[in-house]
mmCIF file of C-alpha atoms and ligand atoms in Angstrom:
data_model
loop_
_atom_site.group_PDB
_atom_site.id
_atom_site.type_symbol
_atom_site.label_atom_id
_atom_site.label_comp_id
_atom_site.label_asym_id
_atom_site.label_seq_id
_atom_site.Cartn_x
_atom_site.Cartn_y
_atom_site.Cartn_z
ATOM 1 C CA UNK V 1141 -0.058 0.169 -0.088
ATOM 2 C CA UNK V 1142 2.935 2.271 0.825
ATOM 3 C CA UNK V 1143 4.495 1.856 -2.466
ATOM 4 C CA UNK V 1144 1.049 2.260 -4.631
ATOM 5 C CA UNK V 1145 0.322 5.725 -2.445
ATOM 6 C CA UNK V 1146 3.657 6.875 -3.021
ATOM 7 C CA UNK V 1147 3.061 6.298 -6.846
ATOM 8 C CA UNK V 1148 0.001 7.915 -6.881
ATOM 9 C CA UNK V 1149 1.382 10.586 -5.250
ATOM 10 C CA UNK V 1150 1.531 14.199 -7.489
ATOM 11 C CA UNK V 1151 4.620 13.978 -9.393
ATOM 12 C CA UNK V 1152 7.421 16.084 -7.984
ATOM 13 C CA UNK V 1153 7.271 19.508 -10.054
ATOM 14 C CA UNK V 1154 10.547 19.993 -12.442
ATOM 15 C CA UNK V 1155 13.001 22.559 -11.202
ATOM 16 C CA UNK V 1156 12.047 25.017 -13.788
ATOM 17 C CA UNK V 1157 10.293 27.913 -14.692
ATOM 18 C CA UNK V 1158 8.285 28.594 -17.641
ATOM 19 C CA UNK V 1159 8.641 32.256 -19.437
ATOM 20 C CA UNK V 1160 6.363 33.588 -22.033
ATOM 21 C CA UNK V 1161 8.359 36.833 -23.349
ATOM 22 C CA UNK V 1162 7.626 39.460 -25.243
ATOM 23 C CA UNK V 1163 10.943 40.584 -24.706
ATOM 24 C CA UNK V 1164 13.668 39.791 -27.384
ATOM 25 C CA UNK V 1165 15.972 36.501 -27.085
ATOM 26 C CA UNK V 1166 18.971 38.191 -26.943
ATOM 27 C CA UNK V 1167 17.926 41.140 -24.018
ATOM 28 C CA UNK V 1168 17.227 38.648 -21.798
ATOM 29 C CA UNK V 1169 19.198 35.823 -22.369
ATOM 30 C CA UNK V 1170 21.984 37.433 -19.774
ATOM 31 C CA UNK V 1171 19.600 37.427 -17.007
ATOM 32 C CA UNK V 1172 18.513 33.951 -17.550
ATOM 33 C CA UNK V 1173 21.664 32.512 -17.054
ATOM 34 C CA UNK V 1174 22.303 34.332 -13.934
ATOM 35 C CA UNK V 1175 19.145 33.126 -12.146
ATOM 36 C CA UNK V 1176 20.300 29.427 -13.049
ATOM 37 C CA UNK V 1177 23.610 30.120 -12.112
ATOM 38 C CA UNK V 1178 22.312 31.639 -8.832
ATOM 39 C CA UNK V 1179 19.400 28.966 -8.009
ATOM 40 C CA UNK V 1180 20.041 25.737 -10.061
ATOM 41 C CA UNK V 1181 16.515 26.528 -11.403
ATOM 42 C CA UNK V 1182 16.078 26.222 -15.116
ATOM 43 C CA UNK V 1183 14.348 28.348 -17.602
ATOM 44 C CA UNK V 1184 12.279 27.762 -20.360
ATOM 45 C CA UNK V 1185 11.519 30.192 -22.371
ATOM 46 C CA UNK V 1186 8.574 30.416 -25.329
ATOM 47 C CA UNK V 1187 8.713 34.164 -27.292
ATOM 48 C CA UNK V 1188 5.756 35.517 -27.794
ATOM 49 C CA UNK V 1189 5.305 38.873 -29.857
ATOM 50 C CA UNK V 1190 1.695 38.871 -30.810
ATOM 51 C CA UNK V 1191 -1.453 37.738 -28.570
ATOM 52 C CA UNK V 1192 0.452 36.797 -25.815
ATOM 53 C CA UNK V 1193 -2.517 37.099 -23.213
ATOM 54 C CA UNK V 1194 -4.990 35.374 -25.922
ATOM 55 C CA UNK V 1195 -2.794 32.582 -25.906
ATOM 56 C CA UNK V 1196 -2.536 32.300 -22.055
ATOM 57 C CA UNK V 1197 -6.968 32.726 -22.148
ATOM 58 C CA UNK V 1198 -6.641 29.939 -24.717
ATOM 59 C CA UNK V 1199 -4.709 27.667 -22.692
ATOM 60 C CA UNK V 1200 -6.369 28.171 -19.428
ATOM 61 C CA UNK V 1201 -5.208 26.045 -16.523
ATOM 62 C CA UNK V 1202 -3.380 23.700 -18.582
ATOM 63 C CA UNK V 1203 -1.506 26.630 -19.361
ATOM 64 C CA UNK V 1204 2.991 25.352 -18.705
ATOM 65 C CA UNK V 1205 3.169 29.166 -18.381
ATOM 66 C CA UNK V 1206 4.714 30.538 -14.944
ATOM 67 C CA UNK V 1207 5.796 34.124 -16.007
ATOM 68 C CA UNK V 1208 5.150 36.827 -18.376
ATOM 69 C CA UNK V 1209 7.645 39.172 -19.406
ATOM 70 C CA UNK V 1210 6.504 41.978 -21.450
ATOM 71 C CA UNK V 1211 7.260 45.786 -22.027
ATOM 72 C CA UNK V 1212 4.638 48.981 -21.143
ATOM 73 C CA UNK V 1213 1.896 49.483 -18.639
ATOM 74 C CA UNK V 1214 -1.021 48.839 -21.438
ATOM 75 C CA UNK V 1215 0.142 45.055 -22.090
ATOM 76 C CA UNK V 1216 0.679 44.626 -18.348
ATOM 77 C CA UNK V 1217 -2.738 46.236 -17.545
ATOM 78 C CA UNK V 1218 -4.345 44.260 -20.365
ATOM 79 C CA UNK V 1219 -2.652 40.926 -18.760
ATOM 80 C CA UNK V 1220 -3.977 41.738 -15.176
ATOM 81 C CA UNK V 1221 -7.554 42.655 -16.541
ATOM 82 C CA UNK V 1222 -8.212 39.489 -18.603
ATOM 83 C CA UNK V 1223 -7.328 37.509 -15.483
ATOM 84 C CA UNK V 1224 -4.090 35.613 -16.806
ATOM 85 C CA UNK V 1225 -1.862 36.776 -13.608
ATOM 86 C CA UNK V 1226 -2.128 36.311 -10.207
ATOM 87 C CA UNK V 1227 -1.692 39.059 -7.198
ATOM 88 C CA UNK V 1228 2.029 37.800 -5.262
ATOM 89 C CA UNK V 1229 3.324 39.090 -2.303
ATOM 90 C CA UNK V 1230 7.067 39.713 -1.586
ATOM 91 C CA UNK V 1231 9.223 41.706 0.566
ATOM 92 C CA UNK V 1232 12.204 41.601 -2.131
ATOM 93 C CA UNK V 1233 9.941 43.366 -4.730
ATOM 94 C CA UNK V 1234 7.972 45.589 -2.317
ATOM 95 C CA UNK V 1235 11.329 47.144 -1.264
ATOM 96 C CA UNK V 1236 13.283 46.773 -4.743
ATOM 97 C CA UNK V 1237 10.452 48.049 -6.964
ATOM 98 C CA UNK V 1238 9.447 51.508 -6.140
ATOM 99 C CA UNK V 1239 5.792 51.610 -5.356
ATOM 100 C CA UNK V 1240 4.281 53.733 -8.935
ATOM 101 C CA UNK V 1241 6.343 51.135 -10.956
ATOM 102 C CA UNK V 1242 4.281 47.949 -9.479
ATOM 103 C CA UNK V 1243 0.465 47.093 -9.515
ATOM 104 C CA UNK V 1244 -0.776 47.460 -6.126
ATOM 105 C CA UNK V 1245 -2.371 44.483 -6.040
ATOM 106 C CA UNK V 1246 0.470 42.649 -6.601
ATOM 107 C CA UNK V 1247 -0.329 41.585 -10.593
ATOM 108 C CA UNK V 1248 2.941 42.699 -12.344
ATOM 109 C CA UNK V 1249 6.420 44.817 -11.427
ATOM 110 C CA UNK V 1250 8.281 46.984 -13.324
ATOM 111 C CA UNK V 1251 11.693 46.174 -13.997
ATOM 112 C CA UNK V 1252 13.515 48.914 -16.166
ATOM 113 C CA UNK V 1253 12.246 52.064 -16.978
ATOM 114 C CA UNK V 1254 12.368 54.006 -20.878
ATOM 115 C CA UNK V 1255 11.518 57.573 -20.766
ATOM 116 C CA UNK V 1256 9.575 58.982 -23.891
ATOM 117 C CA UNK V 1257 11.614 62.128 -24.769
ATOM 118 C CA UNK V 1258 11.823 64.268 -27.679
ATOM 119 C CA UNK V 1259 14.452 63.685 -30.049
ATOM 120 C CA UNK V 1260 15.671 67.323 -31.259
ATOM 121 C CA UNK V 1261 17.576 68.028 -34.467
ATOM 122 C CA UNK V 1262 21.071 69.027 -33.618
ATOM 123 C CA UNK V 1263 21.074 71.791 -36.197
ATOM 124 C CA UNK V 1264 17.537 72.789 -35.817
ATOM 125 C CA UNK V 1265 16.565 73.081 -32.565
ATOM 126 C CA UNK V 1266 18.344 74.911 -29.175
ATOM 127 C CA UNK V 1267 18.826 73.241 -26.238
ATOM 128 C CA UNK V 1268 16.323 74.021 -24.107
ATOM 129 C CA UNK V 1269 14.072 75.274 -26.535
ATOM 130 C CA UNK V 1270 11.311 72.590 -25.695
ATOM 131 C CA UNK V 1271 10.926 71.563 -22.219
ATOM 132 C CA UNK V 1272 7.490 70.399 -21.718
ATOM 133 C CA UNK V 1273 4.847 67.707 -23.490
ATOM 134 C CA UNK V 1274 2.544 70.585 -23.290
ATOM 135 C CA UNK V 1275 4.757 72.965 -25.711
ATOM 136 C CA UNK V 1276 4.387 70.102 -28.571
ATOM 137 C CA UNK V 1277 1.318 71.710 -28.953
ATOM 138 C CA UNK V 1278 2.558 75.232 -29.635
ATOM 139 C CA UNK V 1279 2.141 76.314 -33.265
ATOM 140 C CA UNK V 1280 5.736 77.250 -33.424
ATOM 141 C CA UNK V 1281 6.460 73.843 -33.909
ATOM 142 C CA UNK V 1282 3.888 73.792 -37.052
ATOM 143 C CA UNK V 1283 4.947 71.125 -39.591
ATOM 144 C CA UNK V 1284 8.198 70.347 -37.649
ATOM 145 C CA UNK V 1285 7.055 67.258 -35.503
ATOM 146 C CA UNK V 1286 7.374 63.001 -36.717
ATOM 147 C CA UNK V 1287 5.727 60.599 -34.582
ATOM 148 C CA UNK V 1288 4.695 57.160 -34.812
ATOM 149 C CA UNK V 1289 0.921 55.934 -34.713
ATOM 150 C CA UNK V 1290 -1.333 57.722 -31.939
ATOM 151 C CA UNK V 1291 -2.826 54.016 -31.533
ATOM 152 C CA UNK V 1292 0.831 52.410 -30.696
ATOM 153 C CA UNK V 1293 1.185 52.030 -27.031
ATOM 154 C CA UNK V 1294 3.949 54.078 -26.424
ATOM 155 C CA UNK V 1295 2.353 57.057 -27.672
ATOM 156 C CA UNK V 1296 -1.273 55.933 -25.740
ATOM 157 C CA UNK V 1297 1.161 55.465 -22.356
ATOM 158 C CA UNK V 1298 2.019 58.935 -22.735
ATOM 159 C CA UNK V 1299 -1.369 60.305 -23.664
ATOM 160 C CA UNK V 1300 -2.816 58.092 -20.744
ATOM 161 C CA UNK V 1301 0.018 60.164 -18.392
ATOM 162 C CA UNK V 1302 -1.447 63.387 -20.283
ATOM 163 C CA UNK V 1303 -4.865 62.708 -18.702
ATOM 164 C CA UNK V 1304 -3.538 61.911 -15.256
ATOM 165 C CA UNK V 1305 -1.754 65.524 -15.074
ATOM 166 C CA UNK V 1306 -4.526 67.408 -17.025
ATOM 167 C CA UNK V 1307 -7.725 65.754 -17.392
ATOM 168 C CA UNK V 1308 -9.457 64.633 -20.476
ATOM 169 C CA UNK V 1309 -10.300 67.790 -21.891
ATOM 170 C CA UNK V 1310 -6.980 69.871 -22.158
ATOM 171 C CA UNK V 1311 -5.516 66.677 -23.286
ATOM 172 C CA UNK V 1312 -7.766 66.340 -26.213
ATOM 173 C CA UNK V 1313 -6.923 70.120 -27.139
ATOM 174 C CA UNK V 1314 -3.245 69.429 -26.792
ATOM 175 C CA UNK V 1315 -3.732 66.271 -28.891
ATOM 176 C CA UNK V 1316 -5.301 68.179 -31.639
ATOM 177 C CA UNK V 1317 -2.535 71.107 -31.184
ATOM 178 C CA UNK V 1318 -0.028 67.967 -31.549
ATOM 179 C CA UNK V 1319 -1.594 66.702 -34.305
ATOM 180 C CA UNK V 1320 -1.464 70.566 -36.498
ATOM 181 C CA UNK V 1321 1.886 70.303 -35.890
ATOM 182 C CA UNK V 1322 3.102 66.997 -37.337
ATOM 183 C CA UNK V 1323 5.375 67.315 -40.576
ATOM 184 C CA UNK V 1324 3.401 64.052 -42.161
ATOM 185 C CA UNK V 1325 0.616 61.514 -40.911
ATOM 186 C CA UNK V 1326 2.057 59.320 -37.976
ATOM 187 C CA UNK V 1327 3.960 56.405 -39.686
ATOM 188 C CA UNK V 1328 6.618 53.901 -38.651
ATOM 189 C CA UNK V 1329 8.898 53.408 -35.670
ATOM 190 C CA UNK V 1330 10.671 55.392 -32.982
ATOM 191 C CA UNK V 1331 13.955 54.737 -35.053
ATOM 192 C CA UNK V 1332 12.047 56.161 -38.224
ATOM 193 C CA UNK V 1333 11.201 59.694 -36.945
ATOM 194 C CA UNK V 1334 14.520 59.819 -36.171
ATOM 195 C CA UNK V 1335 15.604 59.196 -39.654
ATOM 196 C CA UNK V 1336 13.206 61.530 -40.931
ATOM 197 C CA UNK V 1337 14.951 64.270 -38.456
ATOM 198 C CA UNK V 1338 18.127 63.557 -40.237
ATOM 199 C CA UNK V 1339 16.561 63.458 -43.821
ATOM 200 C CA UNK V 1340 15.482 66.761 -42.652
ATOM 201 C CA UNK V 1341 11.838 66.028 -42.872
ATOM 202 C CA UNK V 1342 11.097 67.268 -39.470
ATOM 203 C CA UNK V 1343 12.759 68.546 -36.621
ATOM 204 C CA UNK V 1344 11.714 66.828 -33.346
ATOM 205 C CA UNK V 1345 10.098 63.904 -32.534
ATOM 206 C CA UNK V 1346 8.728 61.438 -30.044
ATOM 207 C CA UNK V 1347 10.490 58.504 -29.097
ATOM 208 C CA UNK V 1348 12.063 55.463 -26.070
ATOM 209 C CA UNK V 1349 15.175 56.654 -24.488
ATOM 210 C CA UNK V 1350 16.966 53.383 -25.393
ATOM 211 C CA UNK V 1351 16.474 53.777 -29.196
ATOM 212 C CA UNK V 1352 19.120 55.343 -28.902
ATOM 213 C CA UNK V 1353 21.610 53.173 -27.805
ATOM 214 C CA UNK V 1354 19.993 50.645 -30.692
ATOM 215 C CA UNK V 1355 20.909 53.539 -33.358
ATOM 216 C CA UNK V 1356 23.862 53.970 -32.201
ATOM 217 C CA UNK V 1357 24.628 50.419 -32.130
ATOM 218 C CA UNK V 1358 23.623 49.999 -35.806
ATOM 219 C CA UNK V 1359 26.244 50.543 -38.740
ATOM 220 C CA UNK V 1360 23.439 52.698 -40.575
ATOM 221 C CA UNK V 1361 21.478 54.105 -37.997
ATOM 222 C CA UNK V 1362 24.440 55.767 -35.948
ATOM 223 C CA UNK V 1363 24.382 58.465 -38.404
ATOM 224 C CA UNK V 1364 20.576 59.048 -37.896
ATOM 225 C CA UNK V 1365 21.235 58.843 -34.248
ATOM 226 C CA UNK V 1366 24.470 61.541 -34.504
ATOM 227 C CA UNK V 1367 21.822 64.312 -35.770
ATOM 228 C CA UNK V 1368 19.777 64.180 -32.970
ATOM 229 C CA UNK V 1369 20.008 65.316 -28.944
ATOM 230 C CA UNK V 1370 17.989 63.893 -26.151
ATOM 231 C CA UNK V 1371 15.605 66.499 -24.680
ATOM 232 C CA UNK V 1372 13.668 65.251 -21.358
ATOM 233 C CA UNK V 1373 10.518 67.089 -21.394
ATOM 234 C CA UNK V 1374 8.102 67.518 -18.283
ATOM 235 C CA UNK V 1375 4.483 67.706 -17.653
ATOM 236 C CA UNK V 1376 3.718 71.855 -16.730
ATOM 237 C CA UNK V 1377 2.236 70.710 -13.701
ATOM 238 C CA UNK V 1378 5.727 70.263 -12.005
ATOM 239 C CA UNK V 1379 5.639 66.609 -12.316
ATOM 240 C CA UNK V 1380 9.069 64.980 -14.325
ATOM 241 C CA UNK V 1381 9.118 63.083 -17.449
ATOM 242 C CA UNK V 1382 6.701 60.436 -18.706
ATOM 243 C CA UNK V 1383 8.664 56.782 -18.442
ATOM 244 C CA UNK V 1384 7.134 53.775 -18.694
ATOM 245 C CA UNK V 1385 8.265 50.154 -17.781
ATOM 246 C CA UNK V 1386 9.278 46.581 -18.776
ATOM 247 C CA UNK V 1387 7.829 43.968 -16.097
ATOM 248 C CA UNK V 1388 6.931 40.417 -14.982
ATOM 249 C CA UNK V 1389 3.994 38.704 -13.814
ATOM 250 C CA UNK V 1390 3.226 35.512 -12.912
ATOM 251 C CA UNK V 1391 0.741 33.817 -14.784
ATOM 252 C CA UNK V 1392 -3.018 32.686 -12.997
ATOM 253 C CA UNK V 1393 -2.234 29.507 -13.582
ATOM 254 C CA UNK V 1394 1.562 29.440 -12.775
ATOM 255 C CA UNK V 1395 2.394 25.132 -12.082
ATOM 256 C CA UNK V 1396 5.802 25.907 -10.623
ATOM 257 C CA UNK V 1397 4.458 29.009 -8.621
ATOM 258 C CA UNK V 1398 7.966 29.238 -5.856
ATOM 259 C CA UNK V 1399 10.112 28.639 -8.900
ATOM 260 C CA UNK V 1400 8.089 31.757 -10.322
ATOM 261 C CA UNK V 1401 8.459 33.898 -7.717
ATOM 262 C CA UNK V 1402 12.006 33.479 -7.236
ATOM 263 C CA UNK V 1403 12.609 34.299 -10.290
ATOM 264 C CA UNK V 1404 10.841 37.549 -10.086
ATOM 265 C CA UNK V 1405 12.675 38.716 -6.938
ATOM 266 C CA UNK V 1406 16.096 37.384 -8.722
ATOM 267 C CA UNK V 1407 15.177 39.872 -11.298
ATOM 268 C CA UNK V 1408 14.410 42.815 -9.036
ATOM 269 C CA UNK V 1409 17.931 41.913 -7.100
ATOM 270 C CA UNK V 1410 20.980 44.173 -7.015
ATOM 271 C CA UNK V 1411 22.544 41.184 -9.448
ATOM 272 C CA UNK V 1412 19.826 41.310 -12.140
ATOM 273 C CA UNK V 1413 19.589 45.205 -11.921
ATOM 274 C CA UNK V 1414 23.044 45.503 -12.713
ATOM 275 C CA UNK V 1415 22.747 43.324 -16.079
ATOM 276 C CA UNK V 1416 19.564 45.001 -17.205
ATOM 277 C CA UNK V 1417 21.608 48.636 -16.238
ATOM 278 C CA UNK V 1418 24.349 47.121 -18.547
ATOM 279 C CA UNK V 1419 22.615 45.113 -21.456
ATOM 280 C CA UNK V 1420 19.610 46.853 -22.183
ATOM 281 C CA UNK V 1421 20.012 50.319 -22.434
ATOM 282 C CA UNK V 1422 17.239 51.178 -20.184
ATOM 283 C CA UNK V 1423 17.339 52.501 -16.750
ATOM 284 C CA UNK V 1424 16.883 49.771 -13.367
ATOM 285 C CA UNK V 1425 14.030 50.216 -11.374
ATOM 286 C CA UNK V 1426 15.844 49.823 -7.980
ATOM 287 C CA UNK V 1427 16.928 52.679 -5.841
ATOM 288 C CA UNK V 1428 20.248 51.008 -5.503
ATOM 289 C CA UNK V 1429 20.974 50.282 -8.957
ATOM 290 C CA UNK V 1430 22.236 53.396 -11.265
ATOM 291 C CA UNK V 1431 22.058 53.469 -14.988
ATOM 292 C CA UNK V 1432 25.196 52.382 -17.250
ATOM 293 C CA UNK V 1433 27.299 55.358 -18.082
ATOM 294 C CA UNK V 1434 26.181 55.350 -21.330
ATOM 295 C CA UNK V 1435 22.701 55.634 -20.699
ATOM 296 C CA UNK V 1436 23.360 58.597 -17.755
ATOM 297 C CA UNK V 1437 25.190 60.434 -20.388
ATOM 298 C CA UNK V 1438 22.039 61.088 -22.557
ATOM 299 C CA UNK V 1439 21.356 63.146 -19.623
ATOM 300 C CA UNK V 1440 19.803 63.836 -16.228
ATOM 301 C CA UNK V 1441 16.249 63.736 -15.667
ATOM 302 C CA UNK V 1442 13.489 63.494 -13.235
ATOM 303 C CA UNK V 1443 10.516 60.609 -13.794
ATOM 304 C CA UNK V 1444 7.077 61.058 -13.232
ATOM 305 C CA UNK V 1445 5.869 59.579 -9.800
ATOM 306 C CA UNK V 1446 2.808 59.263 -10.950
ATOM 307 C CA UNK V 1447 1.509 55.575 -10.572
ATOM 308 C CA UNK V 1448 1.801 53.137 -13.946
ATOM 309 C CA UNK V 1449 -1.292 51.873 -12.626
ATOM 310 C CA UNK V 1450 -3.200 55.032 -12.699
ATOM 311 C CA UNK V 1451 -1.802 56.153 -15.936
ATOM 312 C CA UNK V 1452 -2.365 52.571 -17.353
ATOM 313 C CA UNK V 1453 -6.057 53.097 -16.480
ATOM 314 C CA UNK V 1454 -6.383 55.762 -18.460
ATOM 315 C CA UNK V 1455 -5.521 53.907 -21.800
ATOM 316 C CA UNK V 1456 -8.923 53.457 -23.055
ATOM 317 C CA UNK V 1457 -9.776 57.057 -22.302
ATOM 318 C CA UNK V 1458 -6.799 57.839 -24.443
ATOM 319 C CA UNK V 1459 -7.269 55.436 -27.604
ATOM 320 C CA UNK V 1460 -10.513 57.270 -27.711
ATOM 321 C CA UNK V 1461 -9.211 60.570 -27.578
ATOM 322 C CA UNK V 1462 -6.589 59.562 -30.446
ATOM 323 C CA UNK V 1463 -9.774 58.285 -32.373
ATOM 324 C CA UNK V 1464 -11.842 61.345 -31.835
ATOM 325 C CA UNK V 1465 -9.178 64.282 -33.223
ATOM 326 C CA UNK V 1466 -8.121 61.524 -35.997
ATOM 327 C CA UNK V 1467 -4.677 62.089 -34.651
ATOM 328 C CA UNK V 1468 -3.522 59.566 -37.438
ATOM 329 C CA UNK V 1469 -4.772 61.128 -40.101
ATOM 330 C CA UNK V 1470 -3.236 64.071 -42.920
ATOM 331 C CA UNK V 1471 -1.839 66.755 -40.360
ATOM 332 C CA UNK V 1472 -4.528 69.813 -40.447
ATOM 333 C CA UNK V 1473 -7.026 67.566 -41.346
ATOM 334 C CA UNK V 1474 -10.200 68.402 -38.852
ATOM 335 C CA UNK V 1475 -11.131 65.369 -36.556
HETATM 336 FE FE1 FE W 2463 10.726 49.149 -28.224
#
């Protein structure tokens, strides 16, 4: 009987953690290696570039995934709202991840930040000529701004933050103003906007900080990067520069809960935060970690301390405004 009971008892869980990652392999490999070296826990990664939440919903309780690694507050908020994440309580995560960069209910945690900044033409925009996001709607920039689509999560994040600071009505007026200042209808990614500055199509663009590093590392794009300077706009109410996050969440059905938790805690540890700082051209979240020399060289700034969860809650309203003003339509056309 004893033998039978043993064989019928739950199978021992493998010492591994299964990760669904939107982040690219080369970015996270050093972290996976560091984790396995430290804990002996193996990692299995599936790179999922689209439909991560849909996949988890379809797999339901049978999903092998323990962890979601992704970028942007809207994706993290969507995952929580879709019910595919679970609440995690951890002293390490609470002390290493600032409160405004994690879900108040423990469903997701920021691991790095990226600022949404202005790339300004070195030769056509003076240092300090643009200091606030609100200023992007000033008619002096007419025909001089390039940006990616208003419906992209990076743009929606900034608009959501603008709503948090200035309210819906003022944000709609601002968005109309920005649209009227565009040199061309929104198209392409963040780097394509810098290329347009380099080519003389516009003078300023919106983009994430780490693309400066990505461009400098690319033989063709380095020229684009060298034609611009990073400016860190702030909100007029005194709040700092808008930052978004890359983050981690535990899936609702995680089969390896314990291992998943130690993976999350590792990512917030000093060791992993230092790897992030040196490998990904982003800012570590931990108060005890510092940005790499290269990233710090792009300039000092004060990050907005508004809660990312509160900003994420505005994303549906932000999308509604983008549609109302027809932000992606031809510049100057009515919304
Ligand atoms: Fe990106």
